[in-house]
Amino acid sequence: MSPALQRPASKKNIESFIKDMEGCLLAVIICLRPEPSEESSSPNNDAQTSEQASKEAKNVPIGLLAISNWGSGFNRHRRASLGLSLKEESRGKGYGPEAINWALDWAFQCAGLHKVSLGCFGFNHHALGLYPRLGFVEEGRERESVFYRRAWYDVVLFSMLEHEWEDLRSK
């Protein structure tokens, strides 16, 4: 998710990341509901036991989603950036599109945004195909801006405008 040098995170890095998330318009941890256990789903258990088991089970975090703006002095422009990161084993299962669509609905319906932007690294072929399918329009590229595994890649910039989102939701 970050173009920063990959290395173990220090306590200071983690605290800075949490502070950044707290400053976002929206920052959520994407979780899956736990699978029901065989015991709680057997026909011999009553509803109360099943309800208790589901309360004790923990949601499984699989990623992060954030919508951030440029800061309080820029609110009048009604634009923000969307960031999404999923655990590798959770990719390709439809969670990304579901989370992005949910975030876009929130951004345009609740936050009153006019434009939502995002960027992706040129080596992320799955995302490069996904974003246009969701209705994002490519705006441009930052050529050879990211060095990854001994090669240079573009950062591809996408956005969706409020009226484009409305058109998608009216179909």
Coordinates of C-alpha atoms in Angstrom, one line a residue:
M1 CA 0.0 0.0 0.0
S2 CA 2.9 2.3 0.7
P3 CA 5.7 3.2 -1.7
A4 CA 8.0 3.6 1.3
L5 CA 11.0 1.3 1.7
Q6 CA 9.7 -2.0 3.0
R7 CA 11.1 -2.8 6.5
P8 CA 9.8 -3.7 9.9
A9 CA 7.6 -0.9 11.3
S10 CA 8.8 0.9 14.4
K11 CA 6.5 2.0 17.2
K12 CA 6.9 5.6 15.9
N13 CA 5.9 4.4 12.3
I14 CA 2.8 2.7 13.7
E15 CA 1.8 5.7 15.9
S16 CA 2.2 8.0 12.8
F17 CA 0.1 5.7 10.7
I18 CA -2.7 5.6 13.4
K19 CA -2.6 9.4 13.6
D20 CA -2.9 9.7 9.8
M21 CA -5.9 7.4 9.9
E22 CA -7.5 9.4 12.6
G23 CA -7.2 12.5 10.4
C24 CA -9.1 10.9 7.5
L25 CA -12.7 11.7 6.5
L26 CA -13.3 7.9 6.8
A27 CA -11.0 5.1 7.9
V28 CA -12.2 1.6 8.4
I29 CA -10.8 -1.8 9.0
I30 CA -12.4 -4.3 6.6
C31 CA -13.4 -7.5 8.5
L32 CA -15.1 -10.8 7.6
R33 CA -17.6 -12.3 9.9
P34 CA -16.2 -15.5 11.5
E35 CA -17.4 -18.8 10.1
P36 CA -20.0 -20.5 12.3
S37 CA -18.5 -23.4 14.2
E38 CA -19.8 -26.9 13.7
E39 CA -21.1 -26.9 17.3
S40 CA -23.1 -23.6 17.0
S41 CA -24.6 -24.8 13.7
S42 CA -25.8 -28.2 14.8
P43 CA -29.5 -28.7 15.1
N44 CA -29.2 -30.0 18.7
N45 CA -28.2 -26.5 20.0
D46 CA -30.8 -23.9 20.8
A47 CA -30.8 -20.4 19.4
Q48 CA -29.5 -18.9 22.6
T49 CA -26.3 -21.1 22.4
S50 CA -25.8 -20.1 18.8
E51 CA -26.3 -16.4 19.6
Q52 CA -23.7 -16.7 22.4
A53 CA -21.2 -18.4 20.2
S54 CA -21.5 -15.7 17.5
K55 CA -20.9 -13.0 20.1
E56 CA -17.8 -14.8 21.3
A57 CA -16.4 -15.2 17.8
K58 CA -14.2 -12.4 16.5
N59 CA -14.4 -10.7 13.2
V60 CA -11.4 -11.3 11.0
P61 CA -9.6 -8.2 9.7
I62 CA -8.6 -8.5 6.1
G63 CA -7.7 -4.9 5.1
L64 CA -8.0 -1.1 5.4
L65 CA -9.9 1.5 3.5
A66 CA -9.5 5.3 3.9
I67 CA -10.8 8.4 2.4
S68 CA -8.7 11.4 3.0
N69 CA -8.9 15.0 1.9
W70 CA -6.2 17.7 1.4
G71 CA -6.9 19.3 4.8
S72 CA -9.3 21.8 6.3
G73 CA -8.3 24.7 4.0
F74 CA -9.3 22.7 0.9
N75 CA -12.7 21.4 1.9
R76 CA -14.5 23.8 -0.5
H77 CA -13.1 21.7 -3.4
R78 CA -15.1 18.7 -2.2
R79 CA -12.5 16.2 -3.3
A80 CA -10.7 13.4 -1.6
S81 CA -8.5 10.4 -2.2
L82 CA -9.4 6.8 -1.6
G83 CA -6.9 4.2 -0.4
L84 CA -7.5 0.4 -0.1
S85 CA -5.3 -2.4 1.0
L86 CA -6.3 -6.0 1.4
K87 CA -4.3 -9.0 2.7
E88 CA -3.0 -11.0 -0.2
E89 CA -5.1 -14.1 0.7
S90 CA -8.3 -11.9 0.5
R91 CA -7.7 -10.5 -2.9
G92 CA -9.6 -11.6 -5.9
K93 CA -12.7 -12.6 -3.9
G94 CA -14.8 -9.5 -4.5
Y95 CA -14.1 -7.8 -1.2
G96 CA -12.2 -4.9 -2.9
P97 CA -15.0 -3.9 -5.2
E98 CA -17.6 -4.3 -2.4
A99 CA -15.6 -2.0 -0.1
I100 CA -14.9 0.6 -2.9
N101 CA -18.5 0.8 -3.9
W102 CA -19.6 1.1 -0.2
A103 CA -17.0 3.9 0.2
L104 CA -18.1 5.7 -3.0
D105 CA -21.7 5.6 -1.8
W106 CA -20.6 7.1 1.5
A107 CA -18.4 9.7 -0.1
F108 CA -21.1 11.0 -2.5
Q109 CA -24.2 10.5 -0.4
C110 CA -22.9 11.3 3.1
A111 CA -19.8 13.4 2.8
G112 CA -21.0 15.5 -0.1
L113 CA -17.9 15.0 -2.2
H114 CA -17.7 16.0 -5.8
K115 CA -14.6 13.9 -6.8
V116 CA -12.9 10.8 -5.4
S117 CA -9.4 10.0 -6.7
L118 CA -7.1 7.1 -6.3
G119 CA -3.7 6.0 -7.6
C120 CA -2.3 2.6 -8.2
F121 CA 1.1 1.2 -9.0
G122 CA 1.7 0.0 -12.6
F123 CA 2.6 -3.5 -11.5
N124 CA -0.8 -3.9 -9.9
H125 CA -2.5 -5.4 -13.0
H126 CA -5.6 -6.5 -11.1
A127 CA -6.3 -3.0 -9.8
L128 CA -5.6 -1.5 -13.2
G129 CA -8.4 -3.6 -14.6
L130 CA -10.7 -3.3 -11.6
Y131 CA -10.9 0.5 -11.3
P132 CA -12.2 1.2 -14.8
R133 CA -14.8 -1.6 -14.4
L134 CA -16.0 0.2 -11.2
G135 CA -16.4 3.5 -13.2
F136 CA -13.1 5.2 -12.5
V137 CA -11.6 7.2 -15.3
E138 CA -7.8 7.3 -15.8
E139 CA -6.6 10.8 -15.5
G140 CA -2.9 10.4 -16.1
R141 CA 0.3 8.8 -15.0
E142 CA 3.3 9.7 -13.0
R143 CA 5.9 8.0 -15.2
E144 CA 8.5 5.7 -13.6
S145 CA 7.7 7.0 -10.1
V146 CA 7.9 3.8 -8.1
F147 CA 10.9 1.5 -7.8
Y148 CA 9.8 -2.1 -7.0
R149 CA 11.8 -5.3 -7.2
R150 CA 14.5 -3.7 -9.3
A151 CA 12.2 -2.1 -11.9
W152 CA 10.5 1.3 -12.4
Y153 CA 6.7 1.6 -12.6
D154 CA 4.2 4.3 -13.3
V155 CA 1.7 5.5 -10.7
V156 CA -1.6 5.5 -12.6
L157 CA -4.1 8.1 -11.4
F158 CA -7.9 7.5 -11.5
S159 CA -10.9 9.5 -10.4
M160 CA -14.7 9.4 -10.3
L161 CA -16.9 12.5 -10.3
E162 CA -20.2 12.8 -8.5
H163 CA -22.3 12.8 -11.7
E164 CA -20.5 9.7 -13.0
W165 CA -21.3 7.9 -9.7
E166 CA -25.0 9.1 -10.1
D167 CA -25.1 7.7 -13.6
L168 CA -23.7 4.3 -12.4
R169 CA -26.2 4.1 -9.6
S170 CA -29.2 5.0 -11.8
K171 CA -28.6 2.0 -14.1

